[in-house]
Short mmCIF file of C-alpha atoms in Angstrom, two decimals:
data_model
loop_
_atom_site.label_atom_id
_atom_site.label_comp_id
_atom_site.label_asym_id
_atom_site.label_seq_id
_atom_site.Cartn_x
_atom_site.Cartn_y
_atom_site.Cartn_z
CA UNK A 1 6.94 -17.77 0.32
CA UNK A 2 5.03 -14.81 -1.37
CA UNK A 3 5.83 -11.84 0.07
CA UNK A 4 2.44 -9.23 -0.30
CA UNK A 5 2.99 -5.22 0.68
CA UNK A 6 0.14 -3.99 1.49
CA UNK A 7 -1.22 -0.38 1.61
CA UNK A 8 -2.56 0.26 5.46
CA UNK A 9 -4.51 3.21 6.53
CA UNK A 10 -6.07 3.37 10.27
CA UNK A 11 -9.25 4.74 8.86
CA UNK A 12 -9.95 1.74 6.22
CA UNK A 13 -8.51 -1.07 8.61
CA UNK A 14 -11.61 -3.24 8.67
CA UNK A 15 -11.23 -3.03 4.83
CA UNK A 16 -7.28 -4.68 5.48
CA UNK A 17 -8.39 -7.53 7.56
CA UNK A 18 -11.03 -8.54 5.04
CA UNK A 19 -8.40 -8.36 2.25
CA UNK A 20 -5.73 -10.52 4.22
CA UNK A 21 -8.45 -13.02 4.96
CA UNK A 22 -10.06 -13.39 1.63
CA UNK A 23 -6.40 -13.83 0.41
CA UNK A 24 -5.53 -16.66 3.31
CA UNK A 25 -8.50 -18.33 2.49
CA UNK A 26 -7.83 -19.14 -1.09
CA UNK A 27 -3.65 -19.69 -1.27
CA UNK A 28 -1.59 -22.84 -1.42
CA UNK A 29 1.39 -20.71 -0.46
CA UNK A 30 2.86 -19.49 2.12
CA UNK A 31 2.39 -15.68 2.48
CA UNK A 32 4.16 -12.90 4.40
CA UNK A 33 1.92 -9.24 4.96
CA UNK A 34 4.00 -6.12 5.10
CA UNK A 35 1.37 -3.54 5.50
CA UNK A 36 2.70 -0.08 4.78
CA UNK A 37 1.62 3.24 5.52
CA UNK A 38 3.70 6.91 5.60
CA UNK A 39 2.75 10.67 5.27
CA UNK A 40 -0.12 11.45 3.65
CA UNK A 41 1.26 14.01 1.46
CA UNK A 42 -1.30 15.22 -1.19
CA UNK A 43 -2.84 11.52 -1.29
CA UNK A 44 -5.91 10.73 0.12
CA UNK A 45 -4.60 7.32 1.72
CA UNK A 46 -1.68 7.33 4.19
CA UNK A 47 0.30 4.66 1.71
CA UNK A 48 0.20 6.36 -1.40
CA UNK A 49 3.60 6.96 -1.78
CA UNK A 50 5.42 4.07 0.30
CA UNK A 51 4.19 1.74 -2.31
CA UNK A 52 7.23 2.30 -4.38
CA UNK A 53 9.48 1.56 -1.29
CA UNK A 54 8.65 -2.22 -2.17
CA UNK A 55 12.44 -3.11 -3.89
CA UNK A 56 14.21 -1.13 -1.62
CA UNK A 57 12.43 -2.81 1.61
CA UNK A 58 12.98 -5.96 -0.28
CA UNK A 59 16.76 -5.13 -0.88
CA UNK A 60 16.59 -5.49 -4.13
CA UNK A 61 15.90 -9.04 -4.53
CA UNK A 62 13.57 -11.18 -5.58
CA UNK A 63 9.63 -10.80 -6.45
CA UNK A 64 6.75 -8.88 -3.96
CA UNK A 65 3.41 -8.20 -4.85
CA UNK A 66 1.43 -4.76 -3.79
CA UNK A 67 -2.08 -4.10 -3.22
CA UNK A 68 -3.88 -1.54 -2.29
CA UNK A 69 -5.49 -3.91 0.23
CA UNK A 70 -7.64 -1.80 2.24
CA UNK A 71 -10.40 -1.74 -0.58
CA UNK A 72 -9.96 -5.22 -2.15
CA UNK A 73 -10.82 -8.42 -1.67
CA UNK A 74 -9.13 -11.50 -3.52
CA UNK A 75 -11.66 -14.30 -4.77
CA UNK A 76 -8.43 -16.54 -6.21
CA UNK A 77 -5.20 -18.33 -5.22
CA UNK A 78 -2.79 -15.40 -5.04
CA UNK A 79 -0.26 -17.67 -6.06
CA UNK A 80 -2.07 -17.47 -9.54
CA UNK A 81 -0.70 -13.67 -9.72
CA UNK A 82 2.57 -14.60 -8.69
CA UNK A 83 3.00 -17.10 -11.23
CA UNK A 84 2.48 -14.22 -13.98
CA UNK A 85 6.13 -12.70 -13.19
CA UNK A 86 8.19 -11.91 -15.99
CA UNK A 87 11.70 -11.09 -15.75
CA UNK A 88 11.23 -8.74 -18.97
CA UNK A 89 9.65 -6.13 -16.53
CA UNK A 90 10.57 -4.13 -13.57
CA UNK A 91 6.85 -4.48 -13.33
CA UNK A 92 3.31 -5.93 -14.05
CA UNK A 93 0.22 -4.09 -13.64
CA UNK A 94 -3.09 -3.82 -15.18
CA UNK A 95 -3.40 -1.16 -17.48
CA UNK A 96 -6.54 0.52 -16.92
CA UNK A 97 -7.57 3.32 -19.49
CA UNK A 98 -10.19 5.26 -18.05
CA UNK A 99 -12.45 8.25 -16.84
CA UNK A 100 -13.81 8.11 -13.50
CA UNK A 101 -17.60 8.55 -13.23
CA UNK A 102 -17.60 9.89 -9.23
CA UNK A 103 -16.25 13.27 -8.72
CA UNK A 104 -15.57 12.27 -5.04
CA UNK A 105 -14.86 9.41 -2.84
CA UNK A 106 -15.09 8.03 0.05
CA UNK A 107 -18.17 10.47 0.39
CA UNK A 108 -19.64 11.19 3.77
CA UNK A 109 -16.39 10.29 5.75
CA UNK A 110 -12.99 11.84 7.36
CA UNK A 111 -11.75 10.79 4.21
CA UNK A 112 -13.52 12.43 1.20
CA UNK A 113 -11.66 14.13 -0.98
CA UNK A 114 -11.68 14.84 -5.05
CA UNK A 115 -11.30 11.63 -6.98
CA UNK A 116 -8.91 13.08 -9.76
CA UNK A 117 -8.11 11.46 -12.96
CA UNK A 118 -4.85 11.68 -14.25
CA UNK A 119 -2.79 9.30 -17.02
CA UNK A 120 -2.52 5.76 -16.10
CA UNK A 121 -4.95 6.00 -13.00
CA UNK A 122 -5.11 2.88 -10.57
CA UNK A 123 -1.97 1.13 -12.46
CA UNK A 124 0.17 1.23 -8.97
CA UNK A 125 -2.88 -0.33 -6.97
CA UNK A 126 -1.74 -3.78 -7.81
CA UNK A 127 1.62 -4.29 -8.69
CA UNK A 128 3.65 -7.19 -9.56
CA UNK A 129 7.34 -6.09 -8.28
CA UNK A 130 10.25 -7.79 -9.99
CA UNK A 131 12.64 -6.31 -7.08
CA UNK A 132 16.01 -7.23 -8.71
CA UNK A 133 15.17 -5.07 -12.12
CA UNK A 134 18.02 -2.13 -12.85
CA UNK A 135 15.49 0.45 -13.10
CA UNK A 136 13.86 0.27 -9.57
CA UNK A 137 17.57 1.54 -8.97
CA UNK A 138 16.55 4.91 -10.22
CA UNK A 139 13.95 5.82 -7.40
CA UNK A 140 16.22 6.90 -4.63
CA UNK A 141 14.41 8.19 -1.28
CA UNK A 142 15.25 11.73 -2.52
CA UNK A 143 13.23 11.20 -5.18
CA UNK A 144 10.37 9.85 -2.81
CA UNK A 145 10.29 12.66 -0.95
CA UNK A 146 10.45 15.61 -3.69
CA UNK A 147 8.92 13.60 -6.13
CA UNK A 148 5.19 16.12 -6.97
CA UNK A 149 2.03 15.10 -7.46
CA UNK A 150 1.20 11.79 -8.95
CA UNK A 151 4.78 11.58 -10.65
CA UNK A 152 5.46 8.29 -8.92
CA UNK A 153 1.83 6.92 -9.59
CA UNK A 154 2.39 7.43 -13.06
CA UNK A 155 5.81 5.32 -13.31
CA UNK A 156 7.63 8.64 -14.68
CA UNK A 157 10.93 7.40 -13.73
CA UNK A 158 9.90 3.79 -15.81
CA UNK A 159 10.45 3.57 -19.57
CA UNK A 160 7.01 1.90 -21.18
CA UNK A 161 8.91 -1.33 -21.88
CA UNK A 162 10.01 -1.80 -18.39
CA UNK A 163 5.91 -1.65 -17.70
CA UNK A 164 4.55 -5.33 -17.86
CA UNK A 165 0.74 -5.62 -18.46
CA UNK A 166 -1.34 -8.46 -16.03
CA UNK A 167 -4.84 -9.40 -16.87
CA UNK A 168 -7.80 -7.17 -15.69
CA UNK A 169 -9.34 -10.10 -13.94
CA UNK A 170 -6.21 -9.08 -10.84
CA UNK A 171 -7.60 -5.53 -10.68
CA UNK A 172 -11.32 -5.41 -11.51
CA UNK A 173 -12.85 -1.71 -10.87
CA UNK A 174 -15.93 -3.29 -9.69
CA UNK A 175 -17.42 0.45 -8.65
CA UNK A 176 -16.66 1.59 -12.16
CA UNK A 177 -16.77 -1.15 -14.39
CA UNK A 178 -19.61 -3.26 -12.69
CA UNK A 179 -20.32 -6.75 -12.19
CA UNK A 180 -17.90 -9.70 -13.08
CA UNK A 181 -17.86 -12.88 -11.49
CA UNK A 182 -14.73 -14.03 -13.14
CA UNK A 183 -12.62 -11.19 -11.03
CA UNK A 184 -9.64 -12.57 -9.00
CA UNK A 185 -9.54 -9.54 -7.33
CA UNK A 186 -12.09 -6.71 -6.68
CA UNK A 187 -11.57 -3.13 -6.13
CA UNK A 188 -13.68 -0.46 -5.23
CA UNK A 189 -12.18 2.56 -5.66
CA UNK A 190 -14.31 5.22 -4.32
CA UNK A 191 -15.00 3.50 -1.10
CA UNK A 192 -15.80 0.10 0.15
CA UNK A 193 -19.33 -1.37 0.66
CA UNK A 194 -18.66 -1.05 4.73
CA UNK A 195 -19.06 2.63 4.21
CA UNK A 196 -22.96 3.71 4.26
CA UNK A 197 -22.34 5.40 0.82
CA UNK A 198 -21.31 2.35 -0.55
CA UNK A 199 -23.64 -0.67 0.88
CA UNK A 200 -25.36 -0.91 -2.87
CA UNK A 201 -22.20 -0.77 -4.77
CA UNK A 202 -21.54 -3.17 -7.90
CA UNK A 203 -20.47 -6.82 -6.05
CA UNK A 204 -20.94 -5.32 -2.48
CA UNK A 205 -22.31 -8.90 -1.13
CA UNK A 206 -19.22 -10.34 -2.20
CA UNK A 207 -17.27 -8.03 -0.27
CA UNK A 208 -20.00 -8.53 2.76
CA UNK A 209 -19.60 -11.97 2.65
CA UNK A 210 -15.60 -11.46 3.09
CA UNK A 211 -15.60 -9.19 6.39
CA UNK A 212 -18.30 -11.34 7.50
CA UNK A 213 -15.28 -14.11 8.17
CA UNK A 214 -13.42 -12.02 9.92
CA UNK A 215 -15.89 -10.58 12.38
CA UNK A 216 -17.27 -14.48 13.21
CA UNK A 217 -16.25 -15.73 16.50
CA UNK A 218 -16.42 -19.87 16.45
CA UNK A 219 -18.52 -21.41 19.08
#
């Protein structure tokens, strides 16, 4: 079974349902949701930080996956990702190198707040976990707690050779790096096509077409 955290935040939870569905409508697995959420903190979702609670919720064993969730949606077998594990790393992620072009998101909600960029931006928004790596053993829940700013979002307390790199295909920026049909999974970072601000966003009808499963009652 593939077990997949997930990042859950009351305000975005229409965005969660459409990412667990577009993910149980593509597996050949068996998969278990955790969704996680926690204090806010100086984050603008309410699961920025539990995220790295994955290999200690997992005691330390095995593989997990994380995603952001709440602003995804998966267009492949999610078994495909899980496949990619390599015991080399404590984990895989894609390693996006980039600028934002939105000052803000999630504009014109309870949410908006300043859409900073800081070094290796969106790595921790899809992570494959291996649980059972040494250096997970570092992060202790003092260091969760008094750990500033984006510190943990960074990897800080990782050595670059403990950092696996996936395919960008599992974590396309489709808000800032536009159309691709060939994306596994989609991500809009600065707020999903349900929001009003967002209905025209790049791949929007992809993610329309997604919640649309959800919210269909059978006859």
């Amino acid at each position: 079974m593939i077990t997949i955290y997930t990042g859950f935040d009351p305000r975005e939870q229409y965005g969660w349902h459409t990412f667990a569905s577009s993910v149980m409508h593509r597996t050949r697995e068996a998969v278990a949701f955790v969704p996680l959420s926690g204090p806010q903190r100086n984050g603008s979702n309410a699961f920025t930080y539990a995220r790295f609670m994955v290999p200690f919720l997992s005691r330390h064993r095995g593989w997990a996956i994380f995603a952001d969730a709440c602003d995804m949606v998966c267009r492949a077998d999610i078994s495909e990702l899980f496949d990619l594990q390599d015991h080399a790393y404590a984990v895989q992620v894609v390693k996006h190198d980039y600028k934002t072009m939105y000052p803000q998101k999630y504009v014109g909600t309870e949410m908006e707040s300043p859409n900073v960029d800081y070094h290796r931006k969106n790595w921790a928004s899809l992570m494959l976990i291996n649980c059972e790596h040494p250096a997970w053993r570092r992060l202790d829940m003092a260091d969760m707690i008094s750990s500033p700013g984006q510190e943990l979002l960074r990897f800080t307390f990782l050595n670059d050779h403990e950092i696996g790199e996936l395919p960008r295909v599992w974590n396309w920026l489709a808000d800032e790096d536009g159309e691709n049909d060939s994306a596994k999974i989609l991500h809009w970072t600065t707020g999903i096509p349900a929001f009003p601000h967002y209905a025209d966003a790049p791949m929007a009808d992809v993610w329309a077409a997604e919640a649309l499963r959800v919210t269909h009652v059978a006859k």
